mmCIF file of C-alpha atoms in Angstrom:
data_model
loop_
_atom_site.group_PDB
_atom_site.id
_atom_site.type_symbol
_atom_site.label_atom_id
_atom_site.label_comp_id
_atom_site.label_asym_id
_atom_site.label_seq_id
_atom_site.Cartn_x
_atom_site.Cartn_y
_atom_site.Cartn_z
ATOM 1 C CA MET P 1465 0.000 0.000 0.000
ATOM 2 C CA LYS P 1466 1.645 3.237 -1.183
ATOM 3 C CA PHE P 1467 1.211 6.794 0.075
ATOM 4 C CA GLY P 1468 2.565 9.852 -1.690
ATOM 5 C CA HIS P 1469 3.037 11.258 -5.189
ATOM 6 C CA LEU P 1470 4.018 8.955 -8.044
ATOM 7 C CA LEU P 1471 5.773 10.244 -11.128
ATOM 8 C CA ASP P 1472 3.313 8.742 -13.620
ATOM 9 C CA ILE P 1473 -0.077 8.915 -11.852
ATOM 10 C CA GLY P 1474 0.218 11.707 -9.286
ATOM 11 C CA GLU P 1475 -1.059 11.350 -5.729
ATOM 12 C CA THR P 1476 -1.926 7.937 -4.327
ATOM 13 C CA THR P 1477 -3.707 7.610 -0.986
ATOM 14 C CA PRO P 1478 -4.429 4.525 1.173
ATOM 15 C CA SER P 1479 -8.136 3.654 1.284
ATOM 16 C CA ILE P 1480 -8.344 4.378 5.024
ATOM 17 C CA PHE P 1481 -7.784 8.101 4.273
ATOM 18 C CA LEU P 1482 -9.965 8.457 1.172
ATOM 19 C CA LYS P 1483 -12.978 9.799 3.104
ATOM 20 C CA LEU P 1484 -10.897 12.604 4.620
ATOM 21 C CA SER P 1485 -10.658 16.082 3.136
ATOM 22 C CA LYS P 1486 -7.747 16.862 0.831
ATOM 23 C CA ARG P 1487 -5.982 18.868 3.541
ATOM 24 C CA ALA P 1488 -6.559 16.194 6.184
ATOM 25 C CA ARG P 1489 -4.956 13.634 3.867
ATOM 26 C CA LEU P 1490 -2.029 15.981 3.282
ATOM 27 C CA TYR P 1491 -1.658 16.570 7.025
ATOM 28 C CA ASN P 1492 -1.511 12.821 7.647
ATOM 29 C CA PHE P 1493 1.080 12.390 4.914
ATOM 30 C CA LEU P 1494 3.335 15.144 6.268
ATOM 31 C CA VAL P 1495 3.132 13.824 9.837
ATOM 32 C CA LEU P 1496 3.991 10.292 8.714
ATOM 33 C CA TYR P 1497 6.656 11.555 6.299
ATOM 34 C CA ASN P 1498 8.447 13.559 9.014
ATOM 35 C CA ALA P 1499 8.701 10.429 11.156
ATOM 36 C CA CYS P 1500 10.442 8.564 8.305
ATOM 37 C CA VAL P 1501 13.153 10.961 7.232
ATOM 38 C CA ASP P 1502 16.254 12.675 8.557
ATOM 39 C CA LYS P 1503 15.826 16.155 10.069
ATOM 40 C CA ASN P 1504 17.377 17.703 6.947
ATOM 41 C CA PHE P 1505 14.363 16.546 4.931
ATOM 42 C CA GLN P 1506 11.532 17.215 7.398
ATOM 43 C CA ILE P 1507 8.920 19.796 6.460
ATOM 44 C CA PRO P 1508 7.086 22.173 8.857
ATOM 45 C CA ILE P 1509 3.524 21.029 9.418
ATOM 46 C CA LYS P 1510 2.166 24.467 8.413
ATOM 47 C CA TYR P 1511 2.538 23.364 4.785
ATOM 48 C CA ALA P 1512 -0.404 21.011 5.334
ATOM 49 C CA LEU P 1513 -2.519 24.037 4.366
ATOM 50 C CA SER P 1514 -1.413 23.483 0.763
ATOM 51 C CA ASN P 1515 -3.643 21.747 -1.783
ATOM 52 C CA SER P 1516 -1.371 18.821 -2.606
ATOM 53 C CA ILE P 1517 1.839 17.046 -1.648
ATOM 54 C CA LYS P 1518 3.674 18.568 -4.604
ATOM 55 C CA GLU P 1519 2.408 22.061 -3.809
ATOM 56 C CA ALA P 1520 3.455 21.704 -0.151
ATOM 57 C CA PHE P 1521 7.015 20.692 -0.990
ATOM 58 C CA SER P 1522 7.312 23.276 -3.761
ATOM 59 C CA ALA P 1523 6.252 26.021 -1.346
ATOM 60 C CA TYR P 1524 8.699 24.774 1.277
ATOM 61 C CA THR P 1525 11.534 24.620 -1.268
ATOM 62 C CA ASP P 1526 10.765 28.166 -2.450
ATOM 63 C CA ASP P 1527 10.782 29.408 1.148
ATOM 64 C CA LEU P 1528 14.128 27.737 1.819
ATOM 65 C CA LEU P 1529 15.590 29.371 -1.289
ATOM 66 C CA SER P 1530 14.452 32.815 -0.156
ATOM 67 C CA ASN P 1531 15.687 32.266 3.405
ATOM 68 C CA THR P 1532 18.418 34.666 4.550
ATOM 69 C CA THR P 1533 20.219 31.765 6.264
ATOM 70 C CA LEU P 1534 20.832 30.157 2.864
ATOM 71 C CA LYS P 1535 22.283 33.416 1.545
ATOM 72 C CA LYS P 1536 24.653 33.680 4.528
ATOM 73 C CA ASN P 1537 25.765 30.063 4.104
ATOM 74 C CA THR P 1538 26.356 30.670 0.398
ATOM 75 C CA LEU P 1539 28.735 33.506 1.231
ATOM 76 C CA LYS P 1540 30.604 31.406 3.798
ATOM 77 C CA GLU P 1541 30.960 28.177 1.836
ATOM 78 C CA PHE P 1542 30.018 27.942 -1.818
ATOM 79 C CA CYS P 1543 28.911 24.462 -2.946
ATOM 80 C CA ILE P 1544 29.039 23.799 -6.697
ATOM 81 C CA THR P 1545 26.818 20.698 -6.432
ATOM 82 C CA SER P 1546 24.190 22.593 -4.443
ATOM 83 C CA ASN P 1547 24.309 25.441 -6.944
ATOM 84 C CA LYS P 1548 23.694 23.061 -9.876
ATOM 85 C CA LEU P 1549 20.657 21.578 -8.134
ATOM 86 C CA ILE P 1550 19.248 24.994 -7.240
ATOM 87 C CA ILE P 1551 19.651 26.204 -10.844
ATOM 88 C CA SER P 1552 17.907 23.034 -12.093
ATOM 89 C CA TYR P 1553 15.002 23.725 -9.725
ATOM 90 C CA LYS P 1554 14.691 27.394 -10.683
ATOM 91 C CA ASN P 1555 14.724 26.470 -14.374
ATOM 92 C CA GLN P 1556 12.387 23.506 -13.752
ATOM 93 C CA ASN P 1557 14.806 21.309 -15.681
ATOM 94 C CA PHE P 1558 15.511 18.116 -13.753
ATOM 95 C CA SER P 1559 16.761 15.856 -16.548
ATOM 96 C CA ASN P 1560 20.391 15.921 -15.381
ATOM 97 C CA ILE P 1561 19.854 15.482 -11.636
ATOM 98 C CA LYS P 1562 20.502 11.730 -11.822
ATOM 99 C CA LYS P 1563 23.952 12.487 -13.207
ATOM 100 C CA ILE P 1564 24.925 14.556 -10.151
ATOM 101 C CA ALA P 1565 26.807 11.995 -8.075
ATOM 102 C CA LYS P 1566 28.281 14.309 -5.449
ATOM 103 C CA GLU P 1567 26.199 15.037 -2.357
ATOM 104 C CA PRO P 1568 25.158 18.689 -1.930
ATOM 105 C CA LYS P 1569 25.944 20.629 1.256
ATOM 106 C CA TYR P 1570 22.922 22.930 1.404
ATOM 107 C CA LYS P 1571 19.719 21.655 3.004
ATOM 108 C CA VAL P 1572 17.519 22.932 0.184
ATOM 109 C CA ALA P 1573 19.728 21.276 -2.440
ATOM 110 C CA LYS P 1574 19.528 17.943 -0.614
ATOM 111 C CA LEU P 1575 15.739 18.263 -0.641
ATOM 112 C CA ILE P 1576 15.668 19.104 -4.360
ATOM 113 C CA LYS P 1577 17.847 16.112 -5.189
ATOM 114 C CA MET P 1578 15.579 13.753 -3.237
ATOM 115 C CA LEU P 1579 12.340 15.100 -4.725
ATOM 116 C CA TYR P 1580 13.443 15.289 -8.374
ATOM 117 C CA MET P 1581 15.894 12.389 -8.652
ATOM 118 C CA ASN P 1582 13.680 10.685 -11.271
ATOM 119 C CA GLY P 1583 13.430 13.718 -13.546
ATOM 120 C CA GLU P 1584 10.132 15.030 -12.136
ATOM 121 C CA PHE P 1585 8.617 15.424 -8.676
ATOM 122 C CA GLU P 1586 8.157 12.064 -6.946
ATOM 123 C CA LEU P 1587 7.791 11.213 -3.260
ATOM 124 C CA ILE P 1588 6.369 7.799 -2.405
ATOM 125 C CA PHE P 1589 6.509 5.517 0.642
ATOM 126 C CA ASP P 1590 5.141 2.213 1.840
ATOM 127 C CA ALA P 1591 2.275 3.224 4.155
ATOM 128 C CA ASN P 1592 2.892 0.422 6.649
ATOM 129 C CA PHE P 1593 6.538 1.486 6.969
ATOM 130 C CA MET P 1594 5.500 5.113 7.488
ATOM 131 C CA PHE P 1595 3.016 4.172 10.203
ATOM 132 C CA SER P 1596 5.511 1.902 11.993
ATOM 133 C CA GLN P 1597 8.149 4.639 11.996
ATOM 134 C CA PHE P 1598 5.580 7.167 13.201
ATOM 135 C CA VAL P 1599 4.515 4.964 16.128
ATOM 136 C CA TYR P 1600 8.156 4.305 17.022
ATOM 137 C CA ASP P 1601 8.964 8.029 16.861
ATOM 138 C CA LYS P 1602 6.084 8.940 19.188
ATOM 139 C CA ILE P 1603 6.837 6.166 21.675
ATOM 140 C CA SER P 1604 10.572 6.881 21.821
ATOM 141 C CA LYS P 1605 9.920 10.586 22.483
ATOM 142 C CA LYS P 1606 7.328 9.885 25.153
ATOM 143 C CA HIS P 1607 9.426 7.186 26.850
ATOM 144 C CA PHE P 1608 12.779 8.949 26.471
ATOM 145 C CA ASP P 1609 13.967 7.476 29.794
ATOM 146 C CA LYS P 1610 13.478 3.900 28.576
ATOM 147 C CA ASN P 1611 15.095 1.688 25.973
ATOM 148 C CA VAL P 1612 12.826 1.663 22.911
ATOM 149 C CA TYR P 1613 13.766 -0.488 19.927
ATOM 150 C CA PHE P 1614 12.444 -2.612 17.075
ATOM 151 C CA GLN P 1615 12.417 -6.382 17.419
ATOM 152 C CA ASP P 1616 11.449 -7.644 13.981
ATOM 153 C CA SER P 1617 8.280 -5.651 13.222
ATOM 154 C CA ALA P 1618 7.380 -5.035 16.877
ATOM 155 C CA ILE P 1619 8.408 -2.135 19.109
ATOM 156 C CA ILE P 1620 9.699 -2.996 22.573
ATOM 157 C CA ILE P 1621 9.678 -0.601 25.527
ATOM 158 C CA GLU P 1622 12.248 -1.832 28.010
ATOM 159 C CA SER P 1623 12.728 -0.414 31.502
ATOM 160 C CA GLY P 1624 16.071 0.283 33.157
ATOM 161 C CA ASN P 1625 16.315 -3.132 34.784
ATOM 162 C CA MET P 1626 16.175 -4.771 31.325
ATOM 163 C CA LYS P 1627 12.701 -6.172 31.906
ATOM 164 C CA GLN P 1628 10.547 -5.920 28.783
ATOM 165 C CA LYS P 1629 7.515 -4.034 29.982
ATOM 166 C CA LEU P 1630 5.508 -3.546 26.835
ATOM 167 C CA CYS P 1631 5.320 -4.638 23.205
ATOM 168 C CA ILE P 1632 3.643 -2.605 20.458
ATOM 169 C CA ILE P 1633 2.793 -4.077 17.056
ATOM 170 C CA PRO P 1634 1.945 -1.370 14.480
ATOM 171 C CA SER P 1635 -0.398 -2.400 11.676
ATOM 172 C CA PHE P 1636 -1.591 -0.063 8.950
ATOM 173 C CA LYS P 1637 -5.022 -1.622 8.512
ATOM 174 C CA GLU P 1638 -8.528 -0.163 8.616
ATOM 175 C CA PHE P 1639 -9.669 -2.230 11.577
ATOM 176 C CA ASN P 1640 -13.279 -2.507 12.721
ATOM 177 C CA ILE P 1641 -14.976 -4.989 15.035
ATOM 178 C CA GLU P 1642 -17.167 -6.414 12.242
ATOM 179 C CA ASN P 1643 -14.060 -7.569 10.406
ATOM 180 C CA SER P 1644 -11.764 -8.509 13.269
ATOM 181 C CA ASN P 1645 -10.227 -11.407 11.320
ATOM 182 C CA GLN P 1646 -8.103 -8.956 9.368
ATOM 183 C CA LEU P 1647 -5.826 -8.702 12.430
ATOM 184 C CA ALA P 1648 -5.542 -12.476 12.921
ATOM 185 C CA ARG P 1649 -1.867 -12.487 11.947
ATOM 186 C CA GLU P 1650 -1.068 -9.633 14.331
ATOM 187 C CA ILE P 1651 -2.978 -11.305 17.204
ATOM 188 C CA GLU P 1652 -1.062 -14.536 16.629
ATOM 189 C CA TYR P 1653 2.171 -12.554 16.604
ATOM 190 C CA ALA P 1654 1.126 -10.881 19.871
ATOM 191 C CA THR P 1655 0.518 -14.226 21.593
ATOM 192 C CA GLN P 1656 4.043 -15.286 20.633
ATOM 193 C CA PHE P 1657 5.422 -12.255 22.450
ATOM 194 C CA LEU P 1658 3.368 -13.023 25.552
ATOM 195 C CA GLN P 1659 4.640 -16.584 25.491
ATOM 196 C CA ASN P 1660 8.295 -16.076 24.586
ATOM 197 C CA GLU P 1661 9.171 -12.609 25.892
ATOM 198 C CA LYS P 1662 8.929 -10.857 29.245
ATOM 199 C CA CYS P 1663 6.104 -8.600 28.144
ATOM 200 C CA GLU P 1664 3.310 -7.681 30.515
ATOM 201 C CA SER P 1665 1.017 -6.580 27.689
ATOM 202 C CA VAL P 1666 0.985 -6.360 23.925
ATOM 203 C CA TYR P 1667 -0.718 -3.541 22.043
ATOM 204 C CA VAL P 1668 -1.663 -3.933 18.391
ATOM 205 C CA VAL P 1669 -2.030 -0.354 17.138
ATOM 206 C CA THR P 1670 -3.861 0.652 13.958
ATOM 207 C CA PRO P 1671 -4.802 4.094 12.580
ATOM 208 C CA ARG P 1672 -7.755 5.676 14.358
ATOM 209 C CA HIS P 1673 -10.796 6.340 12.155
ATOM 210 C CA SER P 1674 -14.524 7.065 12.471
ATOM 211 C CA ASN P 1675 -15.444 3.399 13.055
ATOM 212 C CA PHE P 1676 -12.637 2.630 15.482
ATOM 213 C CA LYS P 1677 -12.184 5.121 18.324
ATOM 214 C CA ARG P 1678 -11.860 2.949 21.453
ATOM 215 C CA HIS P 1679 -9.458 0.150 22.287
ATOM 216 C CA ILE P 1680 -10.571 -3.483 22.396
ATOM 217 C CA GLU P 1681 -9.165 -6.000 24.840
ATOM 218 C CA VAL P 1682 -8.435 -9.529 23.636
ATOM 219 C CA ARG P 1683 -8.233 -12.220 26.300
ATOM 220 C CA HIS P 1684 -6.315 -15.447 25.722
ATOM 221 C CA CYS P 1685 -7.009 -18.575 27.765
ATOM 222 C CA ASN P 1686 -3.278 -19.282 28.170
ATOM 223 C CA PHE P 1687 -2.449 -15.837 29.539
ATOM 224 C CA ALA P 1688 -4.968 -14.997 32.244
ATOM 225 C CA ASP P 1689 -2.699 -12.411 33.901
ATOM 226 C CA LYS P 1690 -1.732 -10.695 30.658
ATOM 227 C CA CYS P 1691 -3.652 -9.105 27.828
ATOM 228 C CA ILE P 1692 -3.604 -8.027 24.216
ATOM 229 C CA LYS P 1693 -5.189 -4.717 23.301
ATOM 230 C CA ILE P 1694 -6.138 -3.441 19.853
ATOM 231 C CA VAL P 1695 -5.649 0.305 20.069
ATOM 232 C CA PRO P 1696 -6.693 3.124 17.695
ATOM 233 C CA TYR P 1697 -3.678 5.407 17.196
ATOM 234 C CA THR P 1698 -4.196 9.047 16.285
ATOM 235 C CA ILE P 1699 -1.956 10.463 13.579
ATOM 236 C CA SER P 1700 -0.778 13.789 14.966
ATOM 237 C CA ASN P 1701 2.428 15.794 15.202
ATOM 238 C CA LYS P 1702 1.834 16.203 18.944
ATOM 239 C CA ILE P 1703 3.431 13.913 21.531
ATOM 240 C CA PHE P 1704 0.642 12.179 23.449
#
């Protein structure tokens, strides 16, 4: 399942977001995108007021080019590679960007190279990867005093005494109680963590939507003192 802007067809949106307004879809994309990329490539969330992904990144690129900080950096340390990329962007001629092997020094040039590497604007991600990185980013910021890491496709929150306190399994699926079988694989995966790891609880988290706003507890006959919860996770740039 892809989320972003494809070179040949334009914007592609996961079905779970199709009922949202255009700006709500863009907001979700930018929040998820920022959790997936290095700080040099992150975009301020104010650009979610744009009408499309391409428009948002074009506006951000234009603002970076007009920024006085860029002009000061240019005077201090001129970068030929960055200059080539900036000229390509201003002329809207991206045919030679693939041939630029050297990495640019300026932030805006790095962004241009990433966005136009294929000759035109393209920015596309696997939606499940984006959601997993987003959940990890939020959890690691909230639990900054704990050890938070990926174990296969699950996120483990480990306390200071090395005891695994909690396991989170992100799943980018449009879950609802009428079709609970769609999370059968994740529930089976969760029971393996309860059985094999020192986890007190396992949370399977999916994107929150209009038909899934409250968590559901799943009890397993083999784990009376532990539980699995299916939790709706809000996509937001705020730390919960």
